[in-house]
Amino acid sequence: MCSRFLIKLVVGTTIIAQSACNWNPHTGAQPAEQPNRPGVIDSALDPGVDHSLVTTDPRAMAYYDNAEAVNTGKRLFQQYNCSGCHSNGGGGMGPDLMDDVWIYGGRLEQIHQTLVEGRPNGMPSWGGKVPDEQLWQLSVYVRSLSLPQTLAAETDNTPSQAPAPVPREVDQDAGWSPSPNTTNDYTSTIKGAD
Amino acid sequence: MRITALIISLAPVVALAQSIPSPVPENEVFKREDIGHALAAPTPEAGRTAASAANAPEDDGQWTMPSKNYASTRFSNLKEITPENVKTLKPDFSFSLAVNKGQEAAPIVADNTMYVVTAYPNIVYALDLTKPGAPLKWSFAPKPAPASQGIACCDVVNRGGTVDGGKYIFNTLDGQTIAVDIKTGKPVWRTQLGNINRGETMTMAPTVAQGRVFVGDSGGEMGVHGWAAALDENTGKLLWRAYSTGTDAQVLIGADFKPHYPGDQGKDLGVTTWPAQAWQIGGGAAWGWLTFDAELNALYTGIGNPGPWNQTQRPGDNKWTAGIFARDPASGSAHWFYQYSPHDEHDYDGVNEQILLDMPFAGTMQKVLIHIDRNGYVYVIERKTGTVLSADPYGPVNTSRGIDLQSGRPIINEEKQTKVGETVRNICPTASGAKDWNPSSFSAQTGLLYIPHENMCMDWMSAEVNYIAGTPYVGAQVHMKPGPGGNRGELTAWDPVQRRPAWVVKENFPVWSGTVVTAGDIVFYGTMDGWFKAVHARTGELLWRYKVDSGVIGQPISYKGPDGHQYIAVLSGVGGWSGAVVSGPVDPRDGSAALGMVNVMSDLPKYTTAGGTLYVFSLPH
């Protein structure tokens, strides 16, 4: 079955083919390892409290300040055809990933959750089809795309070719509110969100 | 003081966009006189170019199919609006489509009702033209699968529906063809044809003839196994489906297949002109115009690009992509095929419109189809046999040095062939072509085609790409740039008999709207920065323009209202491939975004915002 939909064209494809073939669609309801606690919060609204809650995923910690993970993520971003939709962060078939708008949350845990689960308006679900470590590597590359250091390294109208490692401190907030060093102009961070 | 404030307020907006790259130098492209070829010299004295009555019946003032008639002239015989009075043209009513994505559809007018289908989520509106303000009669929401948005290569567009037999027939992004009862707004049938998990969407406008609905898929950037199909108009039942690649049986090639050129003759070329298995994911989507020929009882189906864009993964001619079939409408079986771009290396789909005309050539009247291809050439093809009579460049071309009329093949310019890991610069035309899907019009009064098109080139670097079903299958980094002169678009009035332009209007942005030409000798078209324009059909002189709410990429029409007056209708709403930088969540700082289009369109957000509105114009009366 898998060979029909997954034709091996380069050596790098082998990983995809194997993971896809090992994945059983009938028992695949548990797409990725889940920590024994409520999932990552993907909303800035928390009824009953007057501030946005932040949940962390301990698995994320290994990928902050990790240059190797970001660079591996950059390679995987091409191999899994993420770039086909999101280009080099500027988007196309899918949304851009290099600005300050995060439809489903911009913290590392939230990006990972989006990759695992997929999203209704066209984002495929990758949980169980790609090793979870690779999903984290992809997530941290995506998180890096909007960092000022990554944007500054743009060459030849093509950003994201030299992605900076993601510092732990950039994800201290909930992924929805303006980062501390900006003005209080909320509209500047919610434009285009839907 | 005021000036200073203005500059300060603009500065952050300007900083958003990259600068537009320099135009490709004039000496990088070939001259029309050097690479245009014809089998014979022009013989205009042999007769007047016109569509036949079978394919273009007398104009009844309605506009029931996007192409106006089977000949696809998009000519309106109404002449109340003239070059003299058009300056008084004013909006009569407008209607919000409630969808701010690229609106590429033609409004349809039948029995004093106007029908419009929007971009995803493909809502259909029916407006009553007999009442003031054209109130809504009904609307129909087909609710296509939201996930289909993620596999639409170039915005979530729809190119319109057709009214026939009491039904409005259209396609949805998630691969359905639906017939709606025009009295009630309720579906009569809906047929699922595409599978989004194989990358298949549908964006084209169906063609309806002889009780059959002809449709095709989109997804040439997703590794689809492209096809065209016919459905029963009354039931929606699938009558035949012809794949664009594969065995002769899959392609519906049989004993009747008599292609003119030797390169198209042989068994199972849809398999043997590909590496093993590659044809299964080789694209060839029939996402553009399917043209029915009532005179010769044929269906012409333009076929899209082969996939992936990285041509090194698919050595061979890659039949039957980037070309055109003539088929039997009843069985789908192929009569002939011609390949505009064998082994396409530049995303030159063959899906643009076919205009069916009787034209003087070599001293006699010939039954021709005129096709204005992405690869930069206007083809005049004798449509009984599929013989190319002439092929002339109408935009910037350097990927080929003309079309060899003996073999039918382009004479490839090796310098602009694409490579893995190496950027080839200043390739003309660009991936979206010297012209994309947006259709031309033809007036027998002037003998001219009115071609809305692009003047753009590109840098291209191929890269190995993996096939993963339901994801893009492209394998190229593209950065587009303006063609010679720097104007990114043109409206060209083309004389197909003399094989040269009569006049050209230059536009800053690519002209991504269709055109309509009227018996009043006026051509209407829209620009991506939101001007809807009227120009003189004989000179190109700008006669009138009106600023609409968003850029125009739709297909304008002309119809007679219930009051007997002439009306002009068009949708605004920028988007599509070229406008994705406005309609999509696309960041103008990434030139490679939207398949490289953003590199050349990053300033568009300074000129227009997303929108979606129907505009209808008339003279004061």
CSV table of C-alpha atoms in Angstrom, one decimal, chain A residues 4-7 9-10 13 16 78-81 84-96 98-99 120-122 126 151 154 156-159, chain B residues 18-19 146-147 149-150 152-153 198 221-222 277 280-281 313 425 464-469 471-473 477 479 585-587 589-594 599:
chain,number,residue,atom,x,y,z
A,4,ARG,CA,2.0,3.0,-4.2
A,5,PHE,CA,1.7,6.4,-2.6
A,6,LEU,CA,5.3,6.8,-1.6
A,7,ILE,CA,7.8,6.4,-4.4
A,9,LEU,CA,13.3,8.9,-5.5
A,10,VAL,CA,16.2,9.8,-3.4
A,13,THR,CA,13.0,9.4,1.2
A,16,ILE,CA,9.5,8.7,5.0
A,78,GLN,CA,12.6,20.6,2.6
A,79,GLN,CA,12.5,16.8,2.8
A,80,TYR,CA,9.0,16.7,4.1
A,81,ASN,CA,7.8,19.3,1.5
A,84,GLY,CA,6.3,23.5,-0.8
A,85,CYS,CA,3.5,25.3,1.1
A,86,HIS,CA,5.4,27.6,3.4
A,87,SER,CA,8.3,28.4,1.1
A,88,ASN,CA,11.3,29.7,3.0
A,89,GLY,CA,8.9,31.1,5.7
A,90,GLY,CA,7.0,33.5,3.4
A,91,GLY,CA,4.1,31.1,2.7
A,92,GLY,CA,2.1,30.4,-0.4
A,93,MET,CA,-0.3,27.4,-0.3
A,94,GLY,CA,0.1,27.7,3.5
A,95,PRO,CA,0.6,30.7,5.7
A,96,ASP,CA,3.8,32.5,6.2
A,98,MET,CA,8.2,34.5,9.6
A,99,ASP,CA,6.0,37.3,11.0
A,120,PRO,CA,-8.5,22.2,9.8
A,121,ASN,CA,-7.8,24.7,7.0
A,122,GLY,CA,-5.2,22.6,5.2
A,126,TRP,CA,2.1,14.5,10.8
A,151,LEU,CA,15.5,37.5,9.6
A,154,GLU,CA,18.4,37.0,4.8
A,156,ASP,CA,19.1,37.3,-2.1
A,157,ASN,CA,15.4,37.8,-1.2
A,158,THR,CA,15.4,34.4,0.5
A,159,PRO,CA,15.1,34.3,4.3
B,18,GLN,CA,11.6,43.9,-0.7
B,19,SER,CA,12.5,46.0,-3.6
B,146,PRO,CA,-11.8,23.2,4.6
B,147,ALA,CA,-8.6,21.0,4.2
B,149,GLN,CA,-7.4,25.0,1.0
B,150,GLY,CA,-4.1,23.4,2.0
B,152,ALA,CA,-4.6,24.6,-3.7
B,153,CYS,CA,-1.4,25.7,-5.3
B,198,ARG,CA,-4.0,12.8,-3.6
B,221,GLU,CA,2.1,21.1,-8.2
B,222,MET,CA,0.9,18.2,-6.0
B,277,GLN,CA,6.2,4.9,-12.3
B,280,GLN,CA,1.6,8.0,-11.9
B,281,ILE,CA,2.5,11.2,-10.1
B,313,GLN,CA,13.5,13.6,-12.0
B,425,ARG,CA,19.0,33.4,-14.4
B,464,GLU,CA,15.5,17.0,-5.5
B,465,VAL,CA,12.0,16.6,-4.1
B,466,ASN,CA,10.3,13.6,-2.4
B,467,TYR,CA,6.8,12.6,-3.3
B,468,ILE,CA,4.5,12.5,-0.3
B,469,ALA,CA,0.9,12.2,-1.3
B,471,THR,CA,1.8,17.6,-0.2
B,472,PRO,CA,3.5,19.7,-2.8
B,473,TYR,CA,5.7,18.0,-5.4
B,477,GLN,CA,13.4,27.6,-6.0
B,479,HIS,CA,12.5,34.1,-8.0
B,585,PRO,CA,-1.2,35.0,4.5
B,586,VAL,CA,2.1,35.6,2.6
B,587,ASP,CA,5.1,37.6,3.8
B,589,ARG,CA,10.0,39.5,2.6
B,590,ASP,CA,10.4,36.0,1.2
B,591,GLY,CA,10.9,36.3,-2.6
B,592,SER,CA,10.6,32.6,-3.0
B,593,ALA,CA,7.1,32.6,-1.5
B,594,ALA,CA,4.1,31.6,-3.6
B,599,ASN,CA,9.7,38.3,-5.6
